[in-house]
Coordinates of C-alpha atoms in Angstrom, one line a residue:
M1 CA 36.6 170.5 128.6
Q2 CA 34.5 172.3 126.1
T3 CA 31.7 170.2 124.7
Q4 CA 31.1 170.0 121.0
P5 CA 27.9 171.8 120.0
S6 CA 25.0 169.7 118.8
P7 CA 24.7 169.6 115.1
E8 CA 21.6 170.9 113.3
P9 CA 18.9 168.3 112.6
K10 CA 19.4 166.2 109.5
P11 CA 17.6 167.7 106.5
V12 CA 14.3 166.5 105.2
T13 CA 13.4 166.8 101.5
D14 CA 10.4 169.2 101.3
W15 CA 9.1 167.9 98.0
W16 CA 8.3 164.5 96.7
R17 CA 9.3 163.3 93.2
P18 CA 9.3 159.5 93.2
D19 CA 9.2 159.5 89.4
L20 CA 12.8 160.6 89.3
V21 CA 14.0 157.8 91.5
A22 CA 15.4 154.7 89.6
L23 CA 18.5 152.6 89.0
P24 CA 20.2 154.2 86.0
E25 CA 20.2 152.0 82.9
L26 CA 23.7 151.5 81.6
T27 CA 23.1 152.4 78.0
L28 CA 26.0 152.9 75.6
A29 CA 25.5 156.7 75.7
R30 CA 25.6 156.7 79.5
K31 CA 28.7 154.6 79.6
L32 CA 30.4 156.9 77.2
F33 CA 29.3 160.0 79.2
R34 CA 30.6 158.4 82.4
V35 CA 34.0 158.0 80.8
F36 CA 33.9 161.6 79.6
G37 CA 32.8 162.8 83.0
R38 CA 35.7 161.0 84.7
G39 CA 38.1 162.7 82.3
L40 CA 36.5 166.1 83.1
A41 CA 36.7 165.4 86.8
K42 CA 40.4 164.6 86.4
L43 CA 40.9 167.9 84.6
T44 CA 38.9 169.9 87.2
T45 CA 40.9 168.3 90.0
L46 CA 44.2 169.1 88.3
V47 CA 43.2 172.8 87.8
T48 CA 41.5 173.5 91.2
M49 CA 43.2 171.1 93.7
S50 CA 46.6 169.8 94.8
A51 CA 45.6 166.2 95.5
T52 CA 47.3 163.5 97.5
V53 CA 45.7 160.1 97.0
S54 CA 46.5 156.9 98.9
G55 CA 45.2 153.4 99.2
I56 CA 43.9 153.1 95.6
E57 CA 45.1 149.4 95.6
N58 CA 42.3 148.8 98.1
F59 CA 39.6 149.8 95.7
P60 CA 37.8 146.8 94.1
R61 CA 37.4 146.6 90.3
R62 CA 34.1 144.9 90.5
G63 CA 31.1 144.7 92.9
P64 CA 28.8 144.4 94.6
A65 CA 30.2 147.0 96.9
L66 CA 29.1 150.1 98.8
V67 CA 31.6 153.0 98.6
V68 CA 31.0 155.1 101.7
I69 CA 32.5 158.6 101.9
N70 CA 32.6 161.5 104.3
H71 CA 30.9 164.6 102.9
L72 CA 32.6 168.0 103.2
G73 CA 31.6 169.8 100.0
D74 CA 30.4 169.5 96.4
A75 CA 34.0 168.9 95.4
D76 CA 33.9 165.5 97.1
V77 CA 32.2 163.9 94.0
V78 CA 34.8 165.5 91.6
L79 CA 37.8 164.3 93.6
L80 CA 36.3 160.8 94.0
A81 CA 35.5 160.4 90.3
A82 CA 39.0 161.6 89.4
S83 CA 40.8 159.4 91.8
I84 CA 39.2 155.9 91.6
P85 CA 40.2 153.5 88.8
I86 CA 36.6 152.9 87.5
T87 CA 33.3 154.6 87.0
I88 CA 30.6 153.7 89.6
D89 CA 27.1 154.5 90.5
G90 CA 26.1 157.0 93.2
M91 CA 23.3 158.2 95.4
G92 CA 22.5 161.9 95.8
K93 CA 19.8 164.2 97.2
I94 CA 16.9 164.7 94.8
E95 CA 17.1 168.5 95.1
L96 CA 20.2 168.4 92.9
N97 CA 18.0 167.4 89.9
E98 CA 16.8 171.1 89.8
H99 CA 20.3 172.6 89.9
W100 CA 21.0 174.4 86.6
L101 CA 24.4 172.8 86.2
V102 CA 24.5 169.7 88.4
G103 CA 21.0 168.5 87.3
P104 CA 21.8 167.9 83.6
I105 CA 25.1 166.3 84.5
F106 CA 23.6 163.9 87.0
R107 CA 20.8 163.0 84.6
A108 CA 23.3 162.2 81.9
Y109 CA 25.6 160.3 84.2
G110 CA 22.7 158.5 86.0
V111 CA 22.3 158.9 89.8
I112 CA 20.0 157.2 92.2
Y113 CA 18.2 160.1 93.8
V114 CA 17.1 160.0 97.4
H115 CA 14.5 161.9 99.4
R116 CA 16.4 162.7 102.5
G117 CA 14.9 162.3 106.0
R118 CA 12.0 160.1 104.6
P119 CA 11.6 156.4 104.2
D120 CA 12.4 156.4 100.5
R121 CA 11.6 152.8 99.6
K122 CA 12.0 153.4 95.9
A123 CA 15.6 154.6 96.3
I124 CA 16.4 151.6 98.6
R125 CA 14.9 149.2 96.0
A126 CA 17.0 150.8 93.3
A127 CA 20.2 150.5 95.3
L128 CA 19.4 146.9 96.2
E129 CA 18.8 146.1 92.5
G130 CA 22.1 147.7 91.6
L131 CA 24.0 145.7 94.2
S132 CA 22.3 142.5 93.0
Q133 CA 23.7 143.3 89.5
G134 CA 27.2 143.5 90.9
R135 CA 27.5 147.3 90.8
L136 CA 29.5 149.6 93.0
I137 CA 27.4 152.4 94.6
A138 CA 28.8 155.4 96.4
L139 CA 26.9 157.2 99.2
A140 CA 27.5 159.5 102.1
P141 CA 26.2 157.8 105.3
E142 CA 26.2 161.2 107.1
G143 CA 23.2 162.0 104.9
R144 CA 24.3 165.6 104.2
Q145 CA 27.4 167.8 103.9
S146 CA 29.0 168.3 107.3
V147 CA 28.0 171.5 109.0
Q148 CA 30.9 171.4 111.4
G149 CA 33.7 170.2 109.2
G150 CA 34.1 166.9 110.9
L151 CA 32.3 163.5 110.8
E152 CA 28.7 163.6 112.0
E153 CA 26.5 160.7 113.2
G154 CA 25.7 158.3 110.4
T155 CA 22.3 157.4 109.1
E156 CA 21.5 153.7 108.9
G157 CA 21.0 153.5 105.1
A158 CA 24.4 152.2 104.2
A159 CA 24.3 149.6 107.0
F160 CA 20.9 148.5 105.9
L161 CA 22.0 148.0 102.3
A162 CA 25.1 146.1 103.3
M163 CA 23.0 143.9 105.7
K164 CA 20.4 143.0 103.1
T165 CA 22.9 142.2 100.4
G166 CA 26.1 141.2 102.1
A167 CA 27.9 143.7 99.9
L168 CA 31.5 144.7 100.5
I169 CA 32.0 148.1 102.1
V170 CA 34.8 150.4 100.9
P171 CA 35.6 153.4 103.0
V172 CA 36.9 156.5 101.2
A173 CA 37.8 159.6 103.3
M174 CA 38.6 163.0 102.0
T175 CA 40.0 166.2 103.5
G176 CA 40.3 169.8 102.1
T177 CA 37.3 169.6 99.8
E178 CA 35.5 172.2 101.9
N179 CA 38.2 174.8 100.9
E180 CA 36.5 178.0 99.7
N181 CA 39.2 178.5 97.1
I182 CA 37.7 175.7 95.1
Y183 CA 34.3 177.3 95.0
N184 CA 35.4 180.9 94.7
R185 CA 37.4 180.1 91.6
K186 CA 40.7 181.2 93.2
W187 CA 42.4 178.4 91.3
W188 CA 45.8 180.0 91.4
K189 CA 45.6 179.0 95.1
R190 CA 45.0 175.3 94.5
A191 CA 43.4 173.7 97.5
R192 CA 45.4 170.9 99.2
V193 CA 43.1 167.9 99.3
T194 CA 43.6 164.3 100.2
L195 CA 41.7 161.1 99.4
A196 CA 42.4 157.8 101.2
V197 CA 40.8 154.4 100.4
G198 CA 40.7 152.1 103.4
K199 CA 40.6 148.3 103.6
P200 CA 37.3 146.9 102.4
F201 CA 35.3 145.0 104.9
Y202 CA 32.0 143.2 105.6
L203 CA 29.6 144.1 108.4
Q204 CA 30.0 142.0 111.5
E205 CA 27.2 139.4 111.7
N206 CA 24.6 139.5 114.4
N207 CA 21.4 137.5 114.9
D208 CA 19.7 140.7 116.3
R209 CA 19.0 142.6 113.1
Q210 CA 18.3 145.9 114.9
L211 CA 21.6 145.6 116.8
M212 CA 23.4 144.7 113.7
L213 CA 22.0 147.8 112.0
R214 CA 23.1 150.1 114.8
E215 CA 26.5 148.5 115.3
G216 CA 27.0 148.3 111.5
T217 CA 26.5 152.1 111.2
K218 CA 29.1 152.6 114.0
Q219 CA 31.4 150.2 112.2
I220 CA 31.1 152.2 108.9
M221 CA 31.6 155.6 110.6
A222 CA 34.6 154.3 112.5
S223 CA 36.2 153.0 109.3
L224 CA 36.0 156.6 107.9
A225 CA 37.3 158.1 111.1
E226 CA 40.3 155.9 111.0
L227 CA 41.3 157.3 107.7
L228 CA 41.0 160.9 108.8
P229 CA 43.2 163.2 110.8
E230 CA 41.9 164.0 114.3
S231 CA 40.6 167.4 113.3
Y232 CA 38.2 165.8 110.8
R233 CA 36.9 163.0 113.0
G234 CA 34.2 165.1 114.5
R235 CA 31.9 163.1 116.8
F236 CA 34.0 160.0 116.3
R237 CA 37.2 161.6 117.7
Q238 CA 37.0 159.5 120.9
M239 CA 36.4 156.2 119.1
I240 CA 39.8 156.0 117.5

């Protein structure tokens, strides 16, 4: 049987800007922009994608909760924002702050930036603070966009946040958002995409914190794999 090639190493942010890392303040202007942004995401999804959404009844209306997603492409964020019933917070790589289009949008919306591949304590503190306030925070436990089109090994950040706060975990799995038609503006060929919200759950308790962290990460990734067709399960194909 042909073995799956090893993925590239996880990326490491090559510049350090802790001054950009903070929990977004929910000002009136930001709340209004988030409502506007959600409407724009709905319009973008309607124009560029043919979406099938399931399990929305599983999505909580209040937190604290961690919304964990698989990461196939930039359109993941658009499809997520368009599909879920409320606006939520999110974590994203700090490099996006410098993008000519995404940067201004993220600054207006309010994102918890993360320095990938480093112990970013300020980002962790911001996320913990948000969860303590009862917010819902979305993040991709893979730590990057999949380079093989299927689930990769998860990093331990999501499990750590859940372990520290006891927050509910909401798995959301997407397919089709890697389709080049979305990004090449071939919108007359709307990409077929799906979004599925799984049953929320809590991490299984364990007195051994390190073991709980490792097993919790596996539990999170398995919850995503269960929502995906086999061709998207990647390294977790054999677990389901």
